[in-house]
Coordinates of C-alpha atoms and ligand atoms in Angstrom, one line a residue:
M1 CA 3.9 13.3 -11.7
H2 CA 5.7 15.6 -14.2
F3 CA 9.2 14.9 -15.3
S4 CA 10.5 18.1 -13.8
Q5 CA 9.0 16.9 -10.4
F6 CA 10.4 13.3 -10.9
F7 CA 14.0 14.7 -11.5
L8 CA 13.6 17.0 -8.3
A9 CA 12.5 14.0 -6.4
A10 CA 15.3 11.7 -7.6
A11 CA 17.8 14.4 -6.9
A12 CA 16.5 14.7 -3.4
I13 CA 16.5 11.0 -2.7
A14 CA 19.9 10.2 -4.2
P15 CA 22.1 11.5 -1.7
T16 CA 20.5 10.7 1.5
L17 CA 20.2 7.0 0.2
A18 CA 23.9 7.2 0.4
Q19 CA 23.6 7.4 4.0
L20 CA 23.1 3.6 3.9
S21 CA 26.3 1.6 3.5
G22 CA 24.9 -0.8 0.9
S23 CA 21.6 -2.6 -0.1
V24 CA 19.0 -3.3 2.4
G25 CA 16.1 -6.1 2.4
P26 CA 15.7 -9.7 1.5
L27 CA 17.9 -11.1 -1.0
T28 CA 15.1 -13.1 -3.0
S29 CA 11.4 -12.1 -3.4
H30 CA 8.7 -13.5 -1.4
A31 CA 7.1 -14.6 -4.6
T32 CA 10.2 -16.9 -5.3
K33 CA 10.2 -18.1 -1.9
T34 CA 6.4 -19.0 -2.2
A35 CA 6.9 -20.7 -5.4
K36 CA 9.5 -22.8 -3.8
K37 CA 7.3 -24.0 -0.8
T38 CA 4.4 -22.5 1.1
C39 CA 3.6 -23.5 4.6
N40 CA 0.0 -22.4 5.6
V41 CA -0.4 -22.4 9.3
L42 CA -4.0 -23.9 8.7
S43 CA -2.4 -27.2 7.4
Y44 CA -0.3 -27.4 10.7
G45 CA -3.4 -27.0 13.2
A46 CA -4.1 -23.3 13.4
K47 CA -7.8 -22.3 13.3
A48 CA -9.0 -18.9 12.6
D49 CA -11.5 -19.1 15.2
K50 CA -10.0 -16.5 17.7
S51 CA -9.3 -19.2 20.3
T52 CA -7.0 -21.9 19.3
D53 CA -3.5 -21.1 20.1
L54 CA -1.6 -20.1 16.9
G55 CA 1.8 -20.8 18.7
P56 CA 2.4 -24.4 18.1
P57 CA 1.0 -24.5 14.3
L58 CA 3.1 -21.2 13.5
L59 CA 6.3 -23.0 14.8
A60 CA 5.6 -26.3 12.9
A61 CA 4.9 -24.2 9.7
F62 CA 8.4 -22.4 10.3
K63 CA 10.2 -25.6 10.8
A64 CA 8.9 -26.9 7.6
C65 CA 9.7 -23.8 5.6
K66 CA 12.9 -22.2 7.6
T67 CA 15.4 -23.4 4.7
G68 CA 13.4 -21.7 2.0
G69 CA 9.7 -21.1 1.7
T70 CA 6.9 -18.7 2.9
V71 CA 4.9 -19.3 6.2
V72 CA 1.4 -18.2 5.5
I73 CA -1.1 -16.7 8.2
P74 CA -4.3 -16.3 5.9
S75 CA -7.0 -13.5 6.8
G76 CA -9.0 -14.3 9.7
N77 CA -8.7 -13.8 13.5
Y78 CA -6.2 -16.0 15.4
A79 CA -5.6 -16.3 19.1
M80 CA -2.0 -16.3 20.3
K81 CA -1.5 -17.7 23.9
T82 CA 2.2 -19.0 23.5
W83 CA 5.1 -17.1 21.8
V84 CA 7.2 -18.3 18.8
T85 CA 11.0 -17.9 18.4
F86 CA 11.9 -18.3 14.6
E87 CA 15.3 -19.3 14.9
G88 CA 18.0 -19.4 12.1
G89 CA 15.5 -19.2 9.1
K90 CA 17.1 -18.7 5.8
A91 CA 15.4 -17.5 2.4
W92 CA 12.1 -17.4 4.3
A93 CA 9.4 -15.3 4.5
L94 CA 6.2 -14.7 7.1
Q95 CA 3.0 -13.4 5.3
L96 CA 0.8 -12.2 8.0
D97 CA -2.8 -11.4 6.4
G98 CA -4.8 -12.4 9.4
V99 CA -5.0 -10.6 12.8
I100 CA -3.3 -11.9 15.8
Y101 CA -4.8 -11.5 19.0
R102 CA -2.8 -11.8 22.4
T103 CA -4.3 -14.3 24.7
G104 CA -1.1 -15.5 26.6
T105 CA 0.2 -13.5 29.6
A106 CA 3.9 -14.5 29.4
A107 CA 6.5 -11.5 28.9
G108 CA 9.3 -11.7 26.3
N109 CA 8.4 -11.3 22.7
M110 CA 5.2 -12.7 20.8
L111 CA 6.9 -13.1 17.5
F112 CA 10.9 -13.3 17.7
I113 CA 13.0 -13.6 14.5
R114 CA 16.4 -14.3 15.5
N115 CA 19.7 -15.2 13.3
A116 CA 17.7 -14.9 10.1
N117 CA 19.2 -14.2 6.8
D118 CA 17.1 -13.3 3.7
F119 CA 13.8 -12.7 5.3
E120 CA 10.7 -10.9 4.9
M121 CA 7.8 -10.3 6.9
F122 CA 4.8 -8.5 5.3
S123 CA 1.0 -8.5 4.7
S124 CA -0.1 -8.8 1.2
T125 CA -3.2 -6.9 1.9
G126 CA -1.8 -4.3 4.4
K127 CA -4.3 -5.4 6.7
G128 CA -2.1 -8.1 8.6
A129 CA -2.1 -7.0 12.2
M130 CA -1.1 -7.9 15.8
Q131 CA -3.4 -6.9 18.4
G132 CA -1.7 -6.9 21.8
L133 CA -4.5 -6.0 24.0
G134 CA -2.1 -4.2 26.5
Y135 CA -4.9 -2.3 27.9
Q136 CA -5.9 -5.5 29.9
D137 CA -2.3 -4.9 31.7
H138 CA -2.2 -1.3 31.5
K139 CA -5.3 -0.6 33.3
N140 CA -3.8 -2.4 36.4
G141 CA -0.8 -0.5 36.3
K142 CA 1.3 -3.3 34.6
R143 CA 3.6 -2.7 31.7
N144 CA 6.4 -5.4 31.8
G145 CA 4.5 -7.8 29.6
A146 CA 5.4 -9.0 25.9
R147 CA 6.8 -7.2 23.2
L148 CA 4.9 -7.8 19.9
L149 CA 7.7 -8.1 17.5
R150 CA 11.5 -8.4 17.6
V151 CA 14.1 -8.9 14.9
E152 CA 17.5 -9.8 16.3
K153 CA 20.9 -10.5 14.9
S154 CA 19.4 -10.8 11.5
T155 CA 20.5 -9.6 8.1
N156 CA 19.3 -8.8 4.5
F157 CA 15.5 -8.5 5.7
S158 CA 12.4 -6.3 5.6
V159 CA 9.3 -6.0 7.6
H160 CA 6.3 -4.1 5.9
D161 CA 2.7 -3.5 5.4
I162 CA 2.0 -4.7 9.0
I163 CA 0.0 -3.0 11.7
L164 CA 0.9 -3.4 15.5
V165 CA -1.6 -2.3 18.1
D166 CA -1.5 -1.9 21.7
A167 CA 1.6 -3.9 23.0
P168 CA 1.9 -4.7 26.7
M169 CA 5.4 -3.5 26.3
F170 CA 7.3 -2.4 23.1
H171 CA 5.7 -2.8 19.8
F172 CA 8.6 -3.4 17.4
V173 CA 12.4 -3.8 18.2
M174 CA 15.3 -4.3 15.8
N175 CA 18.3 -5.4 17.6
T176 CA 21.8 -5.8 16.4
C177 CA 20.6 -6.2 12.8
T178 CA 22.2 -5.4 9.5
N179 CA 20.9 -4.6 6.0
G180 CA 17.4 -4.2 7.1
E181 CA 14.3 -2.3 6.1
A182 CA 10.9 -1.5 8.0
Y183 CA 8.3 0.3 6.1
N184 CA 4.8 1.1 5.5
M185 CA 3.6 0.3 9.2
A186 CA 1.0 1.7 11.6
I187 CA 1.8 1.3 15.2
R188 CA -0.7 2.3 17.8
G189 CA -0.1 1.8 21.5
G190 CA -1.3 3.2 24.7
D191 CA -0.8 6.8 26.0
W192 CA 1.7 5.7 28.4
G193 CA 5.4 5.9 29.0
G194 CA 7.3 2.5 28.3
L195 CA 5.3 1.5 25.4
D196 CA 8.0 2.3 22.5
G197 CA 7.0 2.1 18.8
V198 CA 10.0 1.4 16.9
D199 CA 13.5 0.9 18.6
V200 CA 16.7 0.3 16.2
T201 CA 20.2 -0.9 17.0
G202 CA 22.4 -2.0 14.1
T203 CA 24.1 -1.3 10.8
N204 CA 22.7 -0.4 7.6
I205 CA 19.0 0.0 8.4
W206 CA 16.3 2.1 6.5
V207 CA 13.2 2.7 8.4
H208 CA 10.4 4.8 6.2
D209 CA 6.9 5.5 6.0
I210 CA 5.9 4.6 9.6
M211 CA 3.1 6.2 11.9
V212 CA 3.2 5.9 15.6
T213 CA 0.7 6.6 18.2
N214 CA 1.8 6.2 21.8
K215 CA 3.4 8.1 24.5
D216 CA 6.9 7.0 24.4
E217 CA 9.4 6.4 21.7
C218 CA 8.3 7.0 18.1
V219 CA 11.3 5.8 16.1
T220 CA 14.5 5.8 18.2
V221 CA 18.0 4.8 17.6
K222 CA 20.0 3.3 20.3
S223 CA 23.7 2.2 20.8
P224 CA 25.5 0.9 18.8
S225 CA 24.4 1.9 15.5
K226 CA 25.8 3.2 12.2
N227 CA 24.4 4.1 8.8
I228 CA 20.8 4.4 9.7
L229 CA 18.3 6.2 7.4
I230 CA 14.8 7.2 8.8
E231 CA 12.5 8.9 6.7
N232 CA 8.7 9.9 6.3
I233 CA 7.8 9.4 9.8
Y234 CA 4.4 10.3 11.4
C235 CA 4.6 10.5 15.2
N236 CA 0.7 11.1 15.6
W237 CA 0.6 11.9 19.2
S238 CA 3.5 10.1 20.7
G239 CA 6.6 10.5 23.0
G240 CA 8.5 11.8 19.8
C241 CA 11.6 10.2 18.4
A242 CA 15.0 9.9 20.1
I243 CA 18.6 9.0 20.0
G244 CA 19.1 7.2 23.5
S245 CA 19.2 6.8 26.2
L246 CA 22.7 6.7 26.0
G247 CA 25.1 4.9 28.3
T248 CA 28.7 3.8 28.7
G249 CA 30.6 2.9 25.6
T250 CA 27.9 4.8 23.3
A251 CA 28.9 4.2 19.5
I252 CA 26.5 6.1 17.1
S253 CA 27.3 7.5 13.8
S254 CA 26.2 8.5 10.3
V255 CA 22.5 8.7 11.1
V256 CA 19.9 10.7 8.9
Y257 CA 16.4 11.7 10.0
K258 CA 14.4 13.2 7.5
N259 CA 10.8 14.2 6.8
I260 CA 9.6 13.8 10.4
Y261 CA 6.2 15.1 11.3
T262 CA 5.4 15.3 15.0
W263 CA 2.2 16.1 16.6
K264 CA 1.3 16.2 20.4
S265 CA 4.3 14.7 21.5
N266 CA 6.8 15.1 24.1
Q267 CA 9.5 16.3 21.7
M268 CA 10.3 16.5 17.9
M269 CA 13.8 14.8 18.5
M270 CA 15.6 14.3 21.7
V271 CA 19.3 13.3 22.2
K272 CA 19.1 12.0 25.8
S273 CA 21.7 10.7 28.3
N274 CA 23.0 11.4 31.8
G275 CA 26.7 10.6 32.1
G276 CA 28.0 7.6 30.3
S277 CA 30.8 7.8 27.7
G278 CA 31.5 7.2 23.7
Y279 CA 30.1 9.2 20.8
V280 CA 27.3 10.2 18.7
E281 CA 28.6 11.8 15.5
D282 CA 27.9 12.8 12.0
V283 CA 23.8 13.0 12.1
V284 CA 21.5 15.1 10.3
F285 CA 17.9 15.8 11.3
E286 CA 16.4 17.5 8.3
N287 CA 12.9 18.5 7.3
F288 CA 11.2 18.5 10.6
I289 CA 7.5 19.9 11.1
G290 CA 6.1 20.0 14.7
H291 CA 2.7 21.1 16.2
S292 CA 1.5 21.1 19.6
N293 CA 4.8 19.4 21.1
A294 CA 6.2 20.1 24.5
W295 CA 10.0 20.2 23.5
S296 CA 11.2 20.3 19.9
L297 CA 15.1 20.1 19.5
D298 CA 16.0 18.8 22.7
I299 CA 19.3 17.7 23.4
D300 CA 19.5 16.9 27.1
Q301 CA 22.9 15.2 28.5
K302 CA 21.6 15.9 32.2
W303 CA 18.3 14.1 31.5
A304 CA 16.6 14.1 34.9
S305 CA 14.3 10.9 34.0
M306 CA 17.6 9.0 34.0
S307 CA 20.0 8.1 37.0
T308 CA 23.3 9.2 36.4
I309 CA 25.7 6.9 34.8
A310 CA 29.5 6.8 35.5
G311 CA 31.5 8.6 32.8
N312 CA 32.3 12.1 31.8
G313 CA 29.3 12.3 29.4
V314 CA 28.8 11.0 25.7
H315 CA 30.5 13.3 23.1
L316 CA 28.0 14.7 20.6
S317 CA 29.8 16.0 17.5
N318 CA 28.9 16.9 14.0
M319 CA 25.0 17.2 14.3
T320 CA 23.1 19.3 11.8
F321 CA 19.5 20.4 12.4
N322 CA 18.1 21.9 9.1
N323 CA 14.6 23.0 8.2
W324 CA 12.6 22.7 11.2
K325 CA 9.2 24.4 11.0
G326 CA 5.8 24.6 12.7
T327 CA 4.7 25.5 16.3
V328 CA 5.5 24.7 19.8
A329 CA 3.0 24.3 22.5
N330 CA 4.3 26.9 24.9
G331 CA 7.6 28.4 23.6
A332 CA 8.2 30.4 26.8
A333 CA 8.3 27.6 29.1
R334 CA 9.7 25.1 26.7
G335 CA 11.3 26.7 23.8
P336 CA 12.0 25.4 20.2
V337 CA 15.9 24.9 20.9
K338 CA 17.3 23.2 24.2
V339 CA 21.0 22.1 24.0
V340 CA 22.1 21.2 27.4
C341 CA 25.5 19.2 26.8
A342 CA 27.6 17.3 29.3
D343 CA 30.0 19.8 31.3
K344 CA 32.7 17.5 31.2
T345 CA 32.4 16.7 27.5
P346 CA 30.9 19.9 25.6
C347 CA 29.2 19.1 22.3
T348 CA 30.9 20.2 19.3
D349 CA 30.2 21.2 15.7
I350 CA 26.3 21.3 16.3
T351 CA 24.6 23.3 13.5
I352 CA 21.2 24.7 13.5
T353 CA 20.0 26.3 10.3
D354 CA 16.6 27.2 9.0
L355 CA 14.8 26.6 12.2
S356 CA 11.9 28.6 12.4
M357 CA 9.2 27.7 15.0
W358 CA 6.5 29.9 16.9
T359 CA 4.7 29.4 20.0
E360 CA 1.0 28.5 20.3
T361 CA 0.6 30.0 23.6
G362 CA 1.8 33.4 24.4
S363 CA 4.1 35.5 22.4
R364 CA 7.7 34.5 23.3
N365 CA 10.3 31.8 22.7
T366 CA 13.3 30.9 24.9
Y367 CA 16.4 29.3 23.5
Q368 CA 18.7 27.6 25.8
C369 CA 22.1 26.3 25.5
A370 CA 24.8 25.0 28.1
S371 CA 28.2 23.7 27.1
G372 CA 27.4 23.6 23.6
Y373 CA 29.6 24.7 20.5
G374 CA 28.6 25.0 16.9
K375 CA 26.4 27.4 15.0
G376 CA 23.0 28.9 15.3
F377 CA 20.8 30.4 18.2
C378 CA 22.5 30.2 21.7
L379 CA 25.4 27.9 20.7
K380 CA 28.9 29.3 21.3
K381 CA 31.4 29.2 18.3
G382 CA 34.4 27.4 18.1
T383 CA 35.4 24.8 20.9
G384 CA 36.0 25.4 24.3
A385 CA 35.2 24.6 28.1
S386 CA 31.9 24.0 29.8
Y387 CA 29.6 26.9 30.4
A388 CA 26.4 27.4 32.4
A389 CA 23.1 27.5 30.9
T390 CA 22.3 30.8 28.8
T391 CA 18.8 31.6 27.6
S392 CA 17.7 34.0 24.9
T393 CA 14.1 35.2 24.4
Q394 CA 12.5 35.9 21.0
T395 CA 9.4 38.2 21.0
A396 CA 9.2 38.8 17.2
V397 CA 7.3 36.2 15.4
P398 CA 9.7 34.3 13.3
T399 CA 9.2 34.5 9.4
A400 CA 8.5 31.2 7.5
H401 CA 7.6 29.1 10.5
A402 CA 4.1 28.1 8.7
A403 CA 4.1 24.4 8.2
A404 CA 1.4 21.9 6.9
K405 CA -0.7 19.9 9.4
M406 CA -1.8 16.4 8.5
K407 CA -5.7 16.3 8.3
E408 CA -5.5 13.0 10.2
D409 CA -3.9 14.3 13.5
L410 CA -5.4 12.3 16.4
K411 CA -7.4 14.6 18.4
T412 CA -7.9 12.5 21.7
A413 CA -5.5 10.2 23.2
F414 CA -6.5 6.5 23.4
G415 CA -5.9 6.1 26.9
I416 CA -4.8 3.0 28.6
S417 CA -8.0 1.5 30.1
S418 CA -10.0 0.2 27.1
S419 CA -9.4 -1.6 23.7
I420 CA -7.5 0.4 21.2
P421 CA -9.0 -0.1 17.6
I422 CA -6.8 -1.5 14.7
P423 CA -6.1 1.5 12.4
T424 CA -5.9 1.2 8.7
M425 CA -2.7 2.3 6.9
P426 CA -2.6 6.2 6.3
A427 CA -2.1 7.0 2.8
S428 CA 1.0 9.3 3.7
F429 CA 3.3 9.7 6.7
Y430 CA 4.5 13.2 6.0
P431 CA 2.9 16.2 4.5
G432 CA 2.8 16.1 0.7
T433 CA 5.1 13.1 0.4
P434 CA 3.7 9.7 -0.9
P435 CA 5.3 6.6 0.6
I436 CA 8.5 5.6 -1.0
S437 CA 7.2 1.9 -1.5
K438 CA 3.6 1.4 -2.6
L439 CA 1.2 0.6 0.1
A440 CA 0.0 -3.1 -0.1
T441 CA -3.6 -3.3 -0.7
Ligands
LIG1 C1 23.6 -10.2 3.1 O1 23.5 -9.7 1.7 C2 24.7 -9.2 1.3 C3 24.5 -8.7 -0.2 O2 23.6 -7.6 -0.1 C4 25.9 -10.2 1.2 O3 27.1 -9.7 0.8 C5 25.9 -10.8 2.6 O4 26.7 -12.0 2.6 C6 24.7 -11.3 3.1 N1 24.8 -11.8 4.6 C7 24.6 -13.0 4.8 C8 24.9 -13.5 6.1 O5 24.5 -13.9 3.9
LIG2 C1 29.4 15.2 9.4 O1 28.3 14.4 9.1 C2 27.9 14.4 7.9 C3 26.6 13.5 7.6 O2 26.8 12.2 8.3 C4 29.1 14.1 7.0 O3 28.5 13.8 5.5 C5 30.2 14.7 7.0 O4 31.3 14.2 6.2 C6 30.4 14.8 8.6 N1 31.7 15.8 8.5 C7 32.7 15.8 8.9 C8 33.8 16.7 9.1 O5 33.1 14.5 9.5
LIG3 C1 -3.5 9.7 13.4 O1 -4.4 9.0 14.4 C2 -5.6 9.1 14.2 C3 -6.4 8.5 15.3 O2 -6.1 7.4 15.4 C4 -6.2 8.5 12.9 O3 -7.6 8.8 12.6 C5 -5.4 9.0 11.5 O4 -5.7 8.3 10.5 C6 -4.0 8.9 12.1 N1 -3.2 9.6 11.1 C7 -2.6 8.8 10.1 C8 -1.9 9.5 8.9 O5 -2.7 7.5 10.0

C-alpha cells in the first residue's frame, strides 16, 4: 500500500484500539512454548484414523504440557467421543492442525479451556477445524448437545485461524475472560436458532476478522462486559450481531462494533431485553453495511421472544450509530431504524448519524421510536418520560445508501438436515478491508 494509505489506516485504527483497556493475547509466543516442550497427541495414543477417541490422549498431552509447552494435534482426521476440560494451564498453546469430528453424544463443551493464563489456540495452516456434525441432532429436533469451544475465566489468551462447523449447540463462547483476542475464524452452523456463532462476556477483549453463517448470534456481547472491541465481522447469512439478551443487573460499557457486514440475517445489530435492570452505556456501532436483512438497527426492550423479567428495564445510554449503509429487505414492514425502549427507563443519548439505507421491496421505509431520547430520525430530543411508538415514513430514496456487497455472500442456506461442509477461510471479512493479522496458510 502507498504511504498515504498507510497513514490513513494507522490514523483510523489508533483511536478505536483505545477502546481496549490494555494489551490482549498470550504473554509468550507459541514458538517459545514449542521450543520449551512439545506434546504431540500421537505420542499419547491418538490416531488420525477418524475412529480412535481423541479425548484421553489430548488430556494426557495437556497434562504433560500444561505448565509450559505446546500441545499439537497434527493434520489428519480425528474422532472425538469424550470431551476435554483443560483446567488451569499456564504458558501453554494448543495447535490444532487436524480436523476433529464429533462422535460422542454428551452435552457440555467438546474443548473447554478454563482458568488458563498465557494461552493460545491456533492452527498453523489455517485448516484446523472442528466438525460438530450437529445436523445429526438437528434433523431430529434436538439442539441441546455440545458446544464446540469454550474459554472461561481465562486471561491473556488468543484463539485464531480455526474453523468451527455445525455445532450441536453453540460454536464459540468466551465467558468471564480478560485480555483475550479471537481472530481469523470461519464459523458455519445450521440454519436454526440457538446455534450461536460467538458469545462474549468479559473485560478487554478484541474480536476481529470472523465470518459466521448460522441463524442466531453472529458475534454477541452479553453481561457483564467492559472494553470490548469487535471489528471486521462478516455475518454471512446469520441471525446477526447483538447485545443481549439482557436481564437483571446488566453491566455493559465501552463496547465498539465497527466494520460489520451483514447479509441475509435477522438484524444488523440488536439490543434485546424485556424488563430487567442495570445499564448498557458508552457504545459505538460504526461502519455497518447490510443487505437483505429483516431488521437493521433494532433496539427492542419489549422483545417478544423473551419472557418478561422483573425490573424497570435496562438503561441504555450514550449509544452512537454512525455510517450505516446498504439496503433492507422490506423497509415498510421492518424499517432501517427501530428504537423501542423500556417505558419505565427511557433510553438517553442515543445518536444516529449518517444512516442511509433503502428498501429492496416497495418504495417506502418506516422509522419507529418509543421512549427513546437523543438525536436522529424519530428520537425525541433531551430527556423525559416514556412515549408511545411514533412512526415516520420515508418515500424519497435516501442519497448515499449504496454499499458494497461481498462477492461470496451465501446464496442458499445450509439447512439443518444434512452435513455442512467445512469452509476455507475467506480472504477478507469486510468489503475492501484486509484482515488485521495475516491469515495462517
Ligand atoms: C496478564 O497479563 C498482564 C500484562 O499484560 C499482567 O499484568 C497480568 O498479571 C496477567 N495476568 C495474570 C493472571 O498473570
Ligand atoms: C460516550 O461513549 C463514548 C464511547 O465509549 C466515550 O468515548 C464517551 O466518553 C462517552 N461519553 C460520555 C459523556 O460519557
Ligand atoms: C459465505 O458463505 C458462502 C457459502 O458458504 C461461502 O462460499 C463464502 O466463501 C462465504 N464468504 C466468506 C467471505 O467466507
